[in-house]
């Protein structure tokens, strides 16, 4: 008898919990009518449309009522779980520009809207979505350079690396405020690191010789590679190669700094040299023809941005050596003593599929701790270049500590091997199933007042 009552009770509870009244009981917005036109469109346009529009990373567009209402249940789920919009860095630890994320209020509005049946409201008062430039996160580029020909990606289930050159010619030597990489094959393209090769007047006549793309092979010397690609000056000497000026990782948005900071001077003629473009494995033959956006600057860049790479292949060692035994969770660290006072602009933490968490902070000579970034739950898909709202001053003699934890157990759903295998750095091999622990810092030598300069473009 008791059993039966308990059973009925459980059934009753079960059906209550699946009904609307019960689900929305703590949601203050359930008492008002929530509509797309009035409440939801502004949230979507600001927080979702930048990525969910044609030509950007999101797999479908979220702009119109139709786009959003047909996926309303899934949208509710991804915002409640905070899977979307993606922002892996801990906002209680440090802040950056363009932090994606919804407030609790906004999440409740979306929840109430979906529970009430995703109503459109007054169709005529739906705000128009912001105007975006297709193919750019930064605005209208002054010049678009496309890879000369599509690169064929073999469907052989292995990682592929290549080097590509894209020739450019300007009317005159020009100041550039930003260079943006726009991936064509977003599914496979994993990362890119680009430089500019520039020629002094009269040093190179023919820009059409040499191959436009070459499979990257560690065993080929740089000299041979440059010969094969026709990059050397006509007299066989080396042209001028800038440090890394364009980077891409999934989810990353390039930064355009305020006038005078960053940017480069470009000579009239040259190549954009994309080194180690990395395509993930695919079972089907496909191709990629990515492009580059150039943004011109009014003024000469007075303060070129410096970059240091800590960890794998970088200026500082990983401790202990990056070997992650099968079935273990293991933490590694690296550290850099700042040689003079610097102003940090951006941070870019990088790991692959076994990444679990990363944290970085500076300790000053007075033993003050300055938080830099914490990523409590690493997600391989989102590797942003995190830009501080204002530059962060790190006094001379401070030590920057970075610590990264890797999960090589089966509890990590991204583990590429089952059963897990011991994974190591393999001399900086960059395959998706090898590991890396890198931390890139871009900075300037400190100048009085830097910490008050806003980096908001
Ligand atoms: C920084 C870019 C970015 C922003 C901002 C963004 N998305 Fe996404 N979204 C993506 C990408 C890329 C994917 C596909 C990869 C994935 O599912 O992990 C995705 C996937 C999704 C999915 C499918 C999830 C699944 O399991 O298949 C939904 C639903 C979604 N987004 C909704 C939203 C909503 C709603 C917002 C705003 C509140 C938003 N997204 C903001 C880039 C973004």
XYZ file of C-alpha atoms and ligand atoms in Angstrom:
500
model
C 0.000 0.000 0.000
C 2.703 2.441 1.015
C 4.569 1.497 -2.093
C 1.685 2.384 -4.299
C 1.246 5.809 -2.722
C 4.951 6.484 -3.102
C 4.749 5.467 -6.741
C 1.804 7.751 -7.472
C 3.650 10.534 -5.727
C 6.706 10.019 -7.877
C 4.642 10.004 -11.074
C 2.924 13.197 -9.963
C 6.238 14.882 -9.227
C 7.608 13.746 -12.545
C 4.757 15.211 -14.532
C 4.847 18.425 -12.535
C 8.514 18.954 -13.230
C 8.008 18.693 -16.955
C 5.238 21.252 -17.063
C 5.808 24.887 -17.824
C 4.507 26.285 -14.601
C 6.952 24.225 -12.636
C 9.976 24.905 -14.838
C 9.560 28.634 -14.880
C 8.559 28.993 -11.264
C 11.674 30.913 -10.250
C 11.727 33.018 -13.373
C 10.516 36.574 -12.673
C 9.772 37.123 -16.353
C 7.059 34.465 -16.459
C 4.542 37.088 -15.293
C 5.056 39.320 -18.321
C 4.773 38.633 -21.993
C 8.249 38.217 -23.436
C 8.543 38.723 -27.187
C 11.201 38.480 -29.837
C 10.709 41.999 -31.090
C 10.950 43.672 -27.726
C 13.130 41.499 -25.519
C 14.975 38.815 -27.397
C 16.177 40.311 -30.688
C 18.529 42.820 -28.985
C 20.151 40.042 -26.922
C 20.635 37.795 -29.946
C 21.905 40.568 -32.198
C 24.500 41.659 -29.710
C 25.687 38.326 -28.392
C 25.093 35.722 -31.064
C 24.855 37.332 -34.512
C 28.546 38.415 -34.649
C 29.440 34.708 -35.075
C 26.127 33.317 -36.273
C 25.934 35.103 -39.622
C 27.037 34.156 -43.135
C 30.803 33.835 -43.463
C 31.505 33.536 -39.729
C 32.246 30.633 -37.394
C 28.722 29.753 -36.208
C 27.200 26.757 -38.021
C 23.899 28.553 -38.786
C 22.678 32.117 -38.762
C 20.840 33.673 -35.854
C 19.453 36.965 -37.150
C 15.739 36.864 -37.967
C 12.788 35.707 -35.883
C 12.585 32.622 -38.064
C 16.284 31.738 -37.540
C 15.940 32.002 -33.781
C 12.479 30.581 -33.164
C 13.106 27.393 -35.098
C 16.060 26.612 -32.808
C 14.567 28.096 -29.654
C 14.789 24.951 -27.516
C 18.411 24.354 -28.411
C 19.187 28.020 -27.814
C 17.647 27.878 -24.397
C 19.757 24.856 -23.562
C 23.069 26.313 -24.742
C 22.541 29.595 -22.902
C 21.431 27.910 -19.680
C 24.476 25.650 -19.673
C 26.624 28.667 -20.698
C 28.006 26.698 -23.606
C 27.099 29.714 -25.740
C 28.267 32.342 -26.191
C 31.698 30.800 -25.683
C 33.970 32.434 -23.114
C 36.352 30.009 -21.427
C 38.180 32.586 -19.260
C 37.058 33.053 -15.659
C 35.454 36.504 -15.355
C 36.007 36.492 -11.614
C 39.753 36.268 -12.180
C 40.403 38.935 -14.806
C 38.641 40.941 -17.489
C 39.178 41.345 -21.203
C 37.704 43.267 -24.104
C 34.706 41.824 -25.933
C 33.954 39.279 -23.239
C 31.189 37.134 -24.571
C 28.531 36.085 -22.130
C 24.952 36.710 -21.025
C 23.837 38.110 -17.697
C 21.575 35.967 -15.512
C 18.787 38.358 -16.442
C 19.296 37.781 -20.143
C 19.359 34.021 -19.647
C 16.066 34.204 -17.745
C 14.528 36.324 -20.486
C 15.432 33.698 -23.076
C 14.145 30.934 -20.822
C 10.805 32.710 -20.263
C 10.469 33.486 -23.971
C 10.923 29.832 -24.928
C 8.588 28.582 -22.164
C 5.925 31.019 -23.383
C 6.118 29.573 -26.868
C 8.669 31.891 -28.547
C 6.284 34.697 -29.472
C 7.245 37.188 -32.147
C 5.495 40.255 -30.682
C 5.013 43.297 -32.871
C 6.586 42.261 -36.147
C 7.072 45.856 -37.270
C 9.132 46.840 -34.274
C 11.792 44.132 -34.537
C 15.052 46.085 -34.359
C 17.229 45.741 -37.431
C 20.373 43.733 -36.817
C 23.672 45.586 -36.654
C 25.409 46.032 -39.984
C 28.430 43.792 -40.274
C 31.073 43.517 -42.906
C 30.886 40.085 -44.427
C 34.190 38.284 -43.972
C 35.555 40.506 -41.215
C 35.254 40.973 -37.482
C 37.088 44.288 -37.599
C 35.118 46.261 -40.169
C 35.685 47.269 -43.785
C 39.132 46.181 -44.923
C 41.099 48.498 -47.208
C 42.530 45.584 -49.157
C 41.635 41.890 -49.423
C 44.281 39.416 -50.530
C 43.215 35.901 -51.436
C 45.414 32.828 -51.674
C 46.470 32.638 -55.331
C 44.957 29.190 -55.816
C 42.905 26.791 -53.683
C 44.990 24.391 -51.668
C 43.953 20.749 -52.049
C 43.427 18.968 -48.723
C 43.748 15.227 -49.063
C 41.105 13.083 -47.363
C 43.682 10.848 -45.716
C 42.725 11.305 -42.044
C 46.008 12.923 -41.093
C 47.018 16.410 -40.014
C 48.365 18.505 -42.861
C 50.713 21.455 -42.656
C 51.629 23.883 -45.375
C 53.406 27.130 -46.113
C 51.653 29.600 -48.412
C 52.697 32.916 -49.878
C 50.266 35.581 -51.014
C 51.812 38.363 -53.122
C 50.687 41.946 -52.627
C 51.422 45.230 -54.308
C 50.448 48.628 -52.923
C 50.609 52.037 -54.571
C 53.282 53.143 -52.138
C 54.817 52.151 -48.794
C 51.861 52.038 -46.395
C 51.159 51.914 -42.656
C 48.968 49.023 -41.594
C 46.960 49.018 -38.370
C 45.789 45.414 -38.520
C 46.064 42.240 -40.565
C 43.206 39.771 -40.261
C 43.227 36.176 -41.436
C 39.882 34.944 -42.788
C 39.720 31.164 -42.985
C 37.871 29.599 -45.893
C 37.600 26.029 -44.619
C 36.607 26.789 -41.034
C 35.945 23.171 -40.184
C 39.499 21.999 -40.816
C 41.661 25.045 -40.463
C 43.178 24.906 -37.034
C 45.875 27.494 -36.863
C 47.939 29.953 -38.832
C 50.881 32.141 -38.063
C 51.853 34.731 -40.651
C 54.710 37.109 -41.413
C 55.306 39.681 -44.105
C 58.246 39.443 -46.486
C 59.228 42.846 -47.817
C 61.568 43.938 -50.565
C 63.736 46.985 -50.879
C 63.313 48.912 -54.095
C 65.031 47.120 -57.009
C 65.834 43.971 -55.059
C 63.248 41.770 -56.708
C 61.680 42.126 -60.134
C 59.775 38.923 -60.717
C 57.049 38.075 -58.242
C 55.627 35.176 -60.203
C 58.422 32.632 -59.827
C 58.401 29.882 -57.217
C 55.572 27.849 -55.791
C 52.692 29.536 -53.987
C 52.265 26.691 -51.540
C 54.513 23.946 -50.255
C 53.816 21.101 -47.866
C 55.544 21.962 -44.635
C 58.326 19.569 -43.858
C 60.552 20.024 -40.828
C 63.461 18.344 -42.566
C 63.683 20.975 -45.330
C 65.960 23.889 -44.471
C 64.450 27.334 -44.477
C 66.828 28.325 -47.275
C 65.644 25.535 -49.574
C 62.037 26.289 -48.759
C 62.480 29.976 -49.597
C 64.249 29.063 -52.859
C 61.457 26.705 -53.834
C 58.896 29.411 -53.117
C 60.825 32.165 -54.897
C 61.088 34.306 -51.805
C 64.763 35.310 -51.838
C 65.957 38.576 -53.390
C 67.071 38.305 -57.025
C 70.708 38.278 -55.884
C 70.040 35.328 -53.555
C 70.132 37.344 -50.337
C 67.345 37.352 -47.780
C 64.561 39.913 -47.931
C 63.235 41.500 -44.754
C 60.894 39.256 -42.770
C 58.688 40.788 -40.050
C 57.999 38.965 -36.812
C 54.635 37.270 -36.577
C 51.946 39.803 -37.566
C 48.866 37.702 -38.138
C 47.560 34.765 -36.156
C 44.509 32.608 -36.283
C 43.081 30.010 -33.950
C 39.481 28.795 -33.743
C 37.229 31.473 -32.294
C 39.948 34.096 -32.288
C 39.192 37.669 -33.215
C 42.143 39.756 -34.325
C 42.775 42.921 -32.431
C 43.118 46.372 -33.838
C 44.953 48.590 -31.402
C 44.477 52.342 -31.029
C 46.442 54.604 -33.397
C 50.146 54.593 -32.758
C 50.198 51.196 -31.032
C 50.978 48.037 -32.952
C 50.657 47.930 -36.701
C 53.525 47.757 -39.144
C 54.969 49.708 -42.042
C 54.608 47.778 -45.289
C 56.863 48.304 -48.224
C 55.145 48.628 -51.579
C 55.770 45.065 -52.714
C 56.031 41.791 -50.904
C 54.424 38.569 -49.774
C 52.287 37.627 -46.855
C 53.951 34.401 -45.763
C 51.633 32.050 -43.922
C 53.756 29.523 -42.111
C 52.502 26.261 -40.749
C 48.887 26.525 -41.771
C 47.477 23.511 -39.990
C 44.513 21.511 -41.282
C 43.000 18.857 -39.034
C 42.367 15.325 -40.327
C 39.508 14.645 -42.749
C 38.302 11.497 -44.508
C 37.169 13.391 -47.654
C 39.137 15.378 -50.219
C 38.436 19.078 -49.935
C 40.158 22.450 -50.357
C 40.898 25.792 -48.802
C 41.398 29.254 -50.262
C 41.656 31.585 -47.301
C 42.233 35.314 -47.455
C 43.831 38.212 -45.636
C 42.277 41.591 -44.821
C 44.534 44.618 -44.559
C 43.561 47.760 -42.671
C 45.521 50.905 -43.452
C 46.579 53.343 -40.741
C 46.845 57.108 -40.903
C 49.895 57.354 -38.745
C 53.213 55.599 -38.589
C 53.051 52.912 -35.904
C 55.223 54.441 -33.203
C 55.167 51.517 -30.827
C 55.481 48.153 -32.549
C 54.083 45.346 -30.410
C 56.527 42.731 -29.152
C 55.656 39.118 -28.628
C 57.078 36.388 -26.431
C 56.176 32.745 -26.635
C 56.497 30.789 -23.394
C 56.549 26.992 -23.289
C 56.685 24.585 -26.242
C 59.081 25.881 -28.930
C 59.322 29.114 -26.986
C 61.655 31.198 -24.876
C 61.021 29.355 -21.603
C 61.125 25.669 -20.674
C 58.182 23.515 -19.676
C 58.691 21.875 -16.264
C 58.788 18.923 -16.095
C 59.205 17.971 -19.785
C 55.792 17.723 -21.434
C 55.077 14.002 -21.214
C 51.553 13.091 -20.167
C 51.344 9.451 -19.104
C 48.281 7.461 -20.142
C 45.446 7.563 -17.577
C 46.934 10.466 -15.662
C 46.054 14.074 -14.972
C 49.262 16.057 -14.827
C 50.243 19.701 -14.289
C 53.180 21.505 -15.918
C 54.503 24.983 -15.519
C 56.691 27.557 -17.162
C 57.891 30.939 -15.960
C 59.413 34.130 -17.295
C 61.213 36.831 -15.390
C 60.302 40.150 -16.959
C 63.589 41.864 -17.955
C 62.245 45.425 -17.884
C 58.875 46.970 -17.025
C 56.323 46.007 -19.653
C 52.722 46.750 -20.580
C 50.791 43.636 -21.572
C 48.190 43.923 -24.350
C 47.041 40.368 -25.094
C 47.407 36.804 -23.901
C 46.958 33.629 -25.886
C 46.939 30.312 -24.036
C 47.328 27.290 -26.294
C 46.937 23.552 -25.707
C 45.385 20.730 -27.706
C 42.777 18.080 -26.922
C 44.144 16.939 -23.555
C 44.106 20.455 -22.109
C 42.093 20.688 -18.883
C 42.892 24.082 -17.360
C 45.432 26.897 -17.436
C 46.246 29.746 -15.121
C 48.732 32.618 -15.395
C 49.693 35.374 -12.986
C 52.625 37.633 -12.233
C 54.356 38.012 -8.891
C 56.082 41.375 -8.430
C 59.352 41.851 -6.524
C 57.166 43.149 -3.635
C 55.350 39.775 -3.737
C 52.087 41.226 -5.028
C 50.167 38.859 -7.259
C 48.709 40.275 -10.470
C 46.070 38.024 -12.011
C 46.470 37.510 -15.740
C 44.094 34.755 -16.852
C 42.420 31.609 -15.626
C 40.743 29.071 -17.877
C 39.143 26.609 -15.500
C 37.653 24.375 -18.194
C 39.749 24.235 -21.323
C 37.926 23.859 -24.623
C 40.053 23.138 -27.677
C 37.484 24.894 -29.894
C 37.883 28.296 -28.296
C 41.365 29.699 -28.338
C 41.038 33.431 -28.122
C 43.618 36.171 -28.131
C 42.522 37.792 -24.885
C 43.001 41.572 -24.990
C 42.985 43.552 -21.756
C 40.634 46.586 -21.650
C 43.664 48.654 -20.622
C 47.295 47.596 -20.765
C 48.533 45.796 -17.659
C 51.792 47.076 -16.195
C 54.208 44.390 -15.033
C 57.159 45.880 -13.127
C 60.728 44.867 -13.863
C 61.817 41.793 -11.922
C 58.317 40.314 -11.751
C 57.967 36.647 -12.607
C 55.098 35.460 -14.781
C 54.009 31.957 -13.826
C 51.908 29.831 -16.140
C 50.584 26.475 -15.132
C 48.722 24.038 -17.376
C 46.917 20.839 -16.491
C 46.312 18.046 -18.972
C 43.798 15.226 -18.624
C 44.903 12.040 -20.326
C 42.194 9.824 -18.829
C 38.999 8.589 -20.440
C 37.066 11.123 -18.345
C 38.249 13.636 -20.915
C 35.715 13.283 -23.736
C 38.191 14.856 -26.180
C 40.858 12.207 -25.558
C 41.786 11.125 -29.097
C 42.864 7.657 -27.951
C 40.924 4.869 -26.327
C 42.639 3.349 -24.433
C 44.699 6.469 -23.633
C 48.321 6.547 -24.789
C 51.260 8.398 -23.344
C 51.374 11.723 -25.164
C 54.385 13.968 -25.489
C 55.523 17.140 -27.096
C 57.579 15.348 -29.746
C 59.934 18.179 -30.489
C 57.202 20.688 -31.077
C 55.213 18.480 -33.415
C 51.931 20.243 -33.905
C 49.591 17.404 -34.844
C 46.174 17.565 -33.211
C 46.881 14.393 -31.237
C 50.265 15.589 -29.962
C 50.305 18.099 -27.162
C 51.600 21.621 -26.774
C 51.766 23.995 -23.847
C 52.187 27.521 -25.107
C 51.442 30.930 -23.732
C 51.901 33.957 -25.982
C 52.166 37.432 -24.500
C 52.130 40.578 -26.604
C 53.543 43.626 -24.873
C 55.240 46.992 -25.144
C 58.105 48.433 -23.151
C 56.241 50.347 -20.432
C 55.649 54.071 -20.819
C 54.221 56.360 -18.148
C 50.426 56.279 -18.330
C 50.110 53.057 -20.333
C 47.812 51.517 -17.739
C 45.231 54.231 -18.514
C 45.151 53.796 -22.288
C 42.003 52.035 -23.448
C 42.562 49.291 -26.020
C 38.948 49.436 -27.165
C 39.206 50.140 -30.904
C 32.502 33.540 -30.812
C 31.537 33.045 -31.752
C 30.157 32.615 -31.272
C 29.266 33.330 -30.508
C 29.424 34.731 -29.943
C 28.095 32.491 -30.369
N 28.288 31.299 -31.018
Fe 27.020 29.720 -31.050
N 28.392 28.594 -32.033
C 29.584 29.054 -32.516
C 30.281 27.968 -33.184
C 31.634 28.053 -33.880
C 29.485 26.824 -33.049
C 29.769 25.414 -33.561
C 30.781 24.704 -32.727
C 30.220 24.069 -31.531
O 29.063 23.644 -31.507
O 30.995 23.912 -30.557
C 28.292 27.262 -32.332
C 27.229 26.415 -32.008
C 26.008 26.859 -31.510
C 24.855 26.024 -31.326
C 24.775 24.546 -31.649
C 25.248 23.747 -30.456
C 25.232 22.271 -30.721
O 25.292 21.542 -29.745
O 25.169 21.867 -31.886
C 23.849 26.826 -30.834
C 22.423 26.419 -30.507
C 24.412 28.144 -30.685
N 25.709 28.141 -31.100
C 23.711 29.239 -30.192
C 24.314 30.462 -29.866
C 23.616 31.535 -29.182
C 22.156 31.490 -28.761
C 24.519 32.536 -29.023
C 24.306 33.862 -28.332
C 23.680 33.859 -27.043
C 25.781 32.095 -29.629
N 25.607 30.832 -30.122
C 26.950 32.851 -29.676
C 30.090 30.341 -32.395
C 29.528 31.336 -31.600
